Amino acid sequence: MKKVTVMLVVVFFFIVGNASASNIIKTEKLQIIAVGKEVEVKDQATKMFIYDLMQIWMRHSLDDYYHNKYHADSISWGGLKPEGIRVWIRQVGPSENDRTYTHLIKISLQHDELIINDKKKMKTEDTFTYMVNADLLSLCPESGKSEKEFKLINSYHKVQP
């Protein structure tokens, strides 16, 4: 009986230790267990590859945000410089609600020139956090599986002086 009790105590501390060591990220509907450390992607080719893969979804989110906030009829961006793009990636474990996604990808974009209604110019920084299924990243958006590839879980928009 003592062996069983000792074993249960050891298992309990093992589970509690692992749960507290992992980072739990809560969204509106999901609880995500981040099992890896967030790492900034420094390699230019890798960073641009990830940005290019996710660009269409970010563009839709940006359009929606700025159209709603500024009642814009038109939005145009000046060229985005590669140094104005920052990417971080982090592995996630399976959650109890959803086992579709494998990584969190956070992308920050600094636009030196955002033009609203062909007259209002501003500098902006927009940051998006997506849950992604890395196994499906190579599929084109027209594959119809985009809802299983990316899920926007957070966005932050800032107009810079």
PDB file of C-alpha atoms in Angstrom:
ATOM      1  CA  MET A   1       0.000   0.000   0.000  1.00  0.00           C
ATOM      2  CA  LYS A   2       2.848   2.418   0.774  1.00  0.00           C
ATOM      3  CA  LYS A   3       4.369   1.784  -2.668  1.00  0.00           C
ATOM      4  CA  VAL A   4       1.074   2.694  -4.338  1.00  0.00           C
ATOM      5  CA  THR A   5       0.788   5.891  -2.287  1.00  0.00           C
ATOM      6  CA  VAL A   6       4.382   6.874  -3.015  1.00  0.00           C
ATOM      7  CA  MET A   7       3.859   6.165  -6.702  1.00  0.00           C
ATOM      8  CA  LEU A   8       0.673   8.294  -6.779  1.00  0.00           C
ATOM      9  CA  VAL A   9       2.486  11.181  -5.071  1.00  0.00           C
ATOM     10  CA  VAL A  10       5.370  10.943  -7.580  1.00  0.00           C
ATOM     11  CA  VAL A  11       2.963  10.860 -10.524  1.00  0.00           C
ATOM     12  CA  PHE A  12       1.061  13.844  -9.080  1.00  0.00           C
ATOM     13  CA  PHE A  13       4.217  15.950  -8.719  1.00  0.00           C
ATOM     14  CA  PHE A  14       5.379  14.910 -12.191  1.00  0.00           C
ATOM     15  CA  ILE A  15       2.086  16.060 -13.728  1.00  0.00           C
ATOM     16  CA  VAL A  16       1.933  19.286 -11.686  1.00  0.00           C
ATOM     17  CA  GLY A  17       5.586  20.024 -12.456  1.00  0.00           C
ATOM     18  CA  ASN A  18       5.062  19.583 -16.192  1.00  0.00           C
ATOM     19  CA  ALA A  19       1.872  21.642 -16.185  1.00  0.00           C
ATOM     20  CA  SER A  20       3.495  24.529 -14.365  1.00  0.00           C
ATOM     21  CA  ALA A  21       6.617  24.379 -16.555  1.00  0.00           C
ATOM     22  CA  SER A  22       4.556  24.717 -19.726  1.00  0.00           C
ATOM     23  CA  ASN A  23       2.971  27.987 -20.692  1.00  0.00           C
ATOM     24  CA  ILE A  24      -0.812  27.937 -20.956  1.00  0.00           C
ATOM     25  CA  ILE A  25      -2.250  30.495 -23.359  1.00  0.00           C
ATOM     26  CA  LYS A  26      -5.986  31.123 -23.172  1.00  0.00           C
ATOM     27  CA  THR A  27      -7.985  32.474 -26.086  1.00  0.00           C
ATOM     28  CA  GLU A  28     -11.724  33.095 -26.334  1.00  0.00           C
ATOM     29  CA  LYS A  29     -12.560  29.466 -27.108  1.00  0.00           C
ATOM     30  CA  LEU A  30      -9.314  27.524 -26.776  1.00  0.00           C
ATOM     31  CA  GLN A  31      -6.721  26.800 -24.179  1.00  0.00           C
ATOM     32  CA  ILE A  32      -3.328  26.301 -25.837  1.00  0.00           C
ATOM     33  CA  ILE A  33      -0.393  24.641 -24.164  1.00  0.00           C
ATOM     34  CA  ALA A  34       2.839  26.162 -25.450  1.00  0.00           C
ATOM     35  CA  VAL A  35       5.528  23.513 -25.056  1.00  0.00           C
ATOM     36  CA  GLY A  36       8.418  25.292 -26.690  1.00  0.00           C
ATOM     37  CA  LYS A  37      10.219  28.549 -26.184  1.00  0.00           C
ATOM     38  CA  GLU A  38       9.201  31.465 -28.410  1.00  0.00           C
ATOM     39  CA  VAL A  39      12.035  32.025 -30.891  1.00  0.00           C
ATOM     40  CA  GLU A  40      12.489  34.978 -33.209  1.00  0.00           C
ATOM     41  CA  VAL A  41      13.188  33.933 -36.784  1.00  0.00           C
ATOM     42  CA  LYS A  42      16.359  35.791 -37.766  1.00  0.00           C
ATOM     43  CA  ASP A  43      17.220  34.010 -41.026  1.00  0.00           C
ATOM     44  CA  GLN A  44      16.016  36.350 -43.785  1.00  0.00           C
ATOM     45  CA  ALA A  45      14.960  33.607 -46.223  1.00  0.00           C
ATOM     46  CA  THR A  46      12.957  31.732 -43.577  1.00  0.00           C
ATOM     47  CA  LYS A  47      11.361  34.924 -42.286  1.00  0.00           C
ATOM     48  CA  MET A  48      10.278  36.003 -45.771  1.00  0.00           C
ATOM     49  CA  PHE A  49       9.013  32.486 -46.571  1.00  0.00           C
ATOM     50  CA  ILE A  50       6.746  32.525 -43.500  1.00  0.00           C
ATOM     51  CA  TYR A  51       5.618  36.093 -44.250  1.00  0.00           C
ATOM     52  CA  ASP A  52       4.790  35.197 -47.867  1.00  0.00           C
ATOM     53  CA  LEU A  53       2.793  32.150 -46.768  1.00  0.00           C
ATOM     54  CA  MET A  54       0.701  34.179 -44.348  1.00  0.00           C
ATOM     55  CA  GLN A  55       0.480  37.450 -46.258  1.00  0.00           C
ATOM     56  CA  ILE A  56      -2.985  36.878 -47.740  1.00  0.00           C
ATOM     57  CA  TRP A  57      -4.565  36.285 -44.309  1.00  0.00           C
ATOM     58  CA  MET A  58      -2.800  39.257 -42.735  1.00  0.00           C
ATOM     59  CA  ARG A  59      -3.867  41.511 -45.610  1.00  0.00           C
ATOM     60  CA  HIS A  60      -7.519  40.578 -45.063  1.00  0.00           C
ATOM     61  CA  SER A  61      -7.233  41.263 -41.328  1.00  0.00           C
ATOM     62  CA  LEU A  62      -5.514  44.615 -41.973  1.00  0.00           C
ATOM     63  CA  ASP A  63      -8.116  45.682 -44.524  1.00  0.00           C
ATOM     64  CA  ASP A  64     -10.970  44.803 -42.173  1.00  0.00           C
ATOM     65  CA  TYR A  65      -9.386  46.602 -39.224  1.00  0.00           C
ATOM     66  CA  TYR A  66      -8.517  49.862 -41.016  1.00  0.00           C
ATOM     67  CA  HIS A  67     -11.781  49.965 -42.999  1.00  0.00           C
ATOM     68  CA  ASN A  68     -13.754  49.648 -39.760  1.00  0.00           C
ATOM     69  CA  LYS A  69     -11.623  51.977 -37.623  1.00  0.00           C
ATOM     70  CA  TYR A  70     -11.270  54.823 -40.159  1.00  0.00           C
ATOM     71  CA  HIS A  71     -14.342  54.181 -42.331  1.00  0.00           C
ATOM     72  CA  ALA A  72     -11.938  53.946 -45.239  1.00  0.00           C
ATOM     73  CA  ASP A  73     -13.042  53.643 -48.835  1.00  0.00           C
ATOM     74  CA  SER A  74      -9.474  52.939 -49.908  1.00  0.00           C
ATOM     75  CA  ILE A  75      -6.316  51.763 -48.169  1.00  0.00           C
ATOM     76  CA  SER A  76      -2.884  51.539 -49.701  1.00  0.00           C
ATOM     77  CA  TRP A  77       0.438  50.624 -48.235  1.00  0.00           C
ATOM     78  CA  GLY A  78       3.847  51.879 -49.141  1.00  0.00           C
ATOM     79  CA  GLY A  79       6.451  49.225 -49.711  1.00  0.00           C
ATOM     80  CA  LEU A  80       7.121  47.018 -46.715  1.00  0.00           C
ATOM     81  CA  LYS A  81      10.846  46.731 -46.060  1.00  0.00           C
ATOM     82  CA  PRO A  82      12.156  43.289 -44.978  1.00  0.00           C
ATOM     83  CA  GLU A  83      13.617  44.848 -41.827  1.00  0.00           C
ATOM     84  CA  GLY A  84      10.083  46.004 -40.956  1.00  0.00           C
ATOM     85  CA  ILE A  85       8.969  42.369 -40.668  1.00  0.00           C
ATOM     86  CA  ARG A  86       9.595  40.389 -37.498  1.00  0.00           C
ATOM     87  CA  VAL A  87       8.535  36.774 -36.976  1.00  0.00           C
ATOM     88  CA  TRP A  88       8.433  34.608 -33.861  1.00  0.00           C
ATOM     89  CA  ILE A  89       7.472  30.935 -33.712  1.00  0.00           C
ATOM     90  CA  ARG A  90       6.572  28.634 -30.858  1.00  0.00           C
ATOM     91  CA  GLN A  91       5.489  25.014 -30.739  1.00  0.00           C
ATOM     92  CA  VAL A  92       2.224  24.117 -29.027  1.00  0.00           C
ATOM     93  CA  GLY A  93       1.026  20.865 -27.577  1.00  0.00           C
ATOM     94  CA  PRO A  94      -2.357  19.343 -28.273  1.00  0.00           C
ATOM     95  CA  SER A  95      -5.145  20.998 -26.326  1.00  0.00           C
ATOM     96  CA  GLU A  96      -8.162  19.203 -24.999  1.00  0.00           C
ATOM     97  CA  ASN A  97     -10.402  21.163 -27.397  1.00  0.00           C
ATOM     98  CA  ASP A  98      -8.388  21.092 -30.600  1.00  0.00           C
ATOM     99  CA  ARG A  99      -5.547  18.966 -31.911  1.00  0.00           C
ATOM    100  CA  THR A 100      -5.363  20.642 -35.314  1.00  0.00           C
ATOM    101  CA  TYR A 101      -2.672  23.252 -34.701  1.00  0.00           C
ATOM    102  CA  THR A 102       1.040  22.656 -34.099  1.00  0.00           C
ATOM    103  CA  HIS A 103       2.628  26.125 -33.761  1.00  0.00           C
ATOM    104  CA  LEU A 104       1.995  29.736 -32.824  1.00  0.00           C
ATOM    105  CA  ILE A 105       3.395  32.257 -35.277  1.00  0.00           C
ATOM    106  CA  LYS A 106       3.532  35.932 -34.369  1.00  0.00           C
ATOM    107  CA  ILE A 107       4.291  38.443 -37.103  1.00  0.00           C
ATOM    108  CA  SER A 108       4.910  42.161 -36.644  1.00  0.00           C
ATOM    109  CA  LEU A 109       4.730  44.497 -39.647  1.00  0.00           C
ATOM    110  CA  GLN A 110       5.962  48.086 -39.597  1.00  0.00           C
ATOM    111  CA  HIS A 111       4.557  50.161 -42.422  1.00  0.00           C
ATOM    112  CA  ASP A 112       6.278  53.476 -42.966  1.00  0.00           C
ATOM    113  CA  GLU A 113       3.349  54.682 -45.016  1.00  0.00           C
ATOM    114  CA  LEU A 114      -0.282  53.652 -44.782  1.00  0.00           C
ATOM    115  CA  ILE A 115      -2.568  55.886 -46.831  1.00  0.00           C
ATOM    116  CA  ILE A 116      -6.291  56.029 -46.085  1.00  0.00           C
ATOM    117  CA  ASN A 117      -8.729  57.492 -48.628  1.00  0.00           C
ATOM    118  CA  ASP A 118      -5.802  58.736 -50.730  1.00  0.00           C
ATOM    119  CA  LYS A 119      -4.929  61.484 -48.225  1.00  0.00           C
ATOM    120  CA  LYS A 120      -4.356  60.463 -44.601  1.00  0.00           C
ATOM    121  CA  LYS A 121      -0.798  59.122 -44.202  1.00  0.00           C
ATOM    122  CA  MET A 122       0.441  57.345 -41.101  1.00  0.00           C
ATOM    123  CA  LYS A 123       3.095  54.964 -39.787  1.00  0.00           C
ATOM    124  CA  THR A 124       1.721  51.780 -38.292  1.00  0.00           C
ATOM    125  CA  GLU A 125       2.828  48.650 -36.504  1.00  0.00           C
ATOM    126  CA  ASP A 126       0.509  45.669 -36.771  1.00  0.00           C
ATOM    127  CA  THR A 127       1.124  42.405 -34.931  1.00  0.00           C
ATOM    128  CA  PHE A 128      -0.761  39.169 -35.532  1.00  0.00           C
ATOM    129  CA  THR A 129      -0.644  35.887 -33.656  1.00  0.00           C
ATOM    130  CA  TYR A 130      -1.852  32.823 -35.527  1.00  0.00           C
ATOM    131  CA  MET A 131      -2.212  29.199 -34.598  1.00  0.00           C
ATOM    132  CA  VAL A 132      -1.014  27.184 -37.565  1.00  0.00           C
ATOM    133  CA  ASN A 133      -0.833  23.594 -38.685  1.00  0.00           C
ATOM    134  CA  ALA A 134       2.734  23.371 -39.959  1.00  0.00           C
ATOM    135  CA  ASP A 135       1.910  20.201 -41.907  1.00  0.00           C
ATOM    136  CA  LEU A 136      -0.468  22.189 -44.141  1.00  0.00           C
ATOM    137  CA  LEU A 137       1.593  25.365 -44.651  1.00  0.00           C
ATOM    138  CA  SER A 138       2.761  24.358 -48.105  1.00  0.00           C
ATOM    139  CA  LEU A 139      -0.804  24.147 -49.446  1.00  0.00           C
ATOM    140  CA  CYS A 140      -1.973  27.027 -51.576  1.00  0.00           C
ATOM    141  CA  PRO A 141      -4.897  29.142 -50.285  1.00  0.00           C
ATOM    142  CA  GLU A 142      -7.049  27.850 -53.117  1.00  0.00           C
ATOM    143  CA  SER A 143      -6.828  24.323 -51.663  1.00  0.00           C
ATOM    144  CA  GLY A 144      -9.889  25.084 -49.545  1.00  0.00           C
ATOM    145  CA  LYS A 145      -8.135  23.959 -46.377  1.00  0.00           C
ATOM    146  CA  SER A 146      -7.194  27.450 -45.183  1.00  0.00           C
ATOM    147  CA  GLU A 147      -9.458  27.214 -42.146  1.00  0.00           C
ATOM    148  CA  LYS A 148      -7.371  24.265 -40.989  1.00  0.00           C
ATOM    149  CA  GLU A 149      -4.071  25.977 -41.785  1.00  0.00           C
ATOM    150  CA  PHE A 150      -4.378  29.264 -39.877  1.00  0.00           C
ATOM    151  CA  LYS A 151      -6.446  30.663 -37.060  1.00  0.00           C
ATOM    152  CA  LEU A 152      -5.997  34.275 -35.978  1.00  0.00           C
ATOM    153  CA  ILE A 153      -6.042  34.363 -32.168  1.00  0.00           C
ATOM    154  CA  ASN A 154      -4.802  37.893 -31.493  1.00  0.00           C
ATOM    155  CA  SER A 155      -3.988  41.135 -33.283  1.00  0.00           C
ATOM    156  CA  TYR A 156      -2.583  44.438 -32.115  1.00  0.00           C
ATOM    157  CA  HIS A 157      -2.547  47.665 -34.107  1.00  0.00           C
ATOM    158  CA  LYS A 158      -0.637  50.801 -33.252  1.00  0.00           C
ATOM    159  CA  VAL A 159      -0.323  54.094 -35.095  1.00  0.00           C
ATOM    160  CA  GLN A 160       3.138  55.508 -34.546  1.00  0.00           C
ATOM    161  CA  PRO A 161       3.857  59.232 -34.244  1.00  0.00           C
TER     162      PRO A 161
END
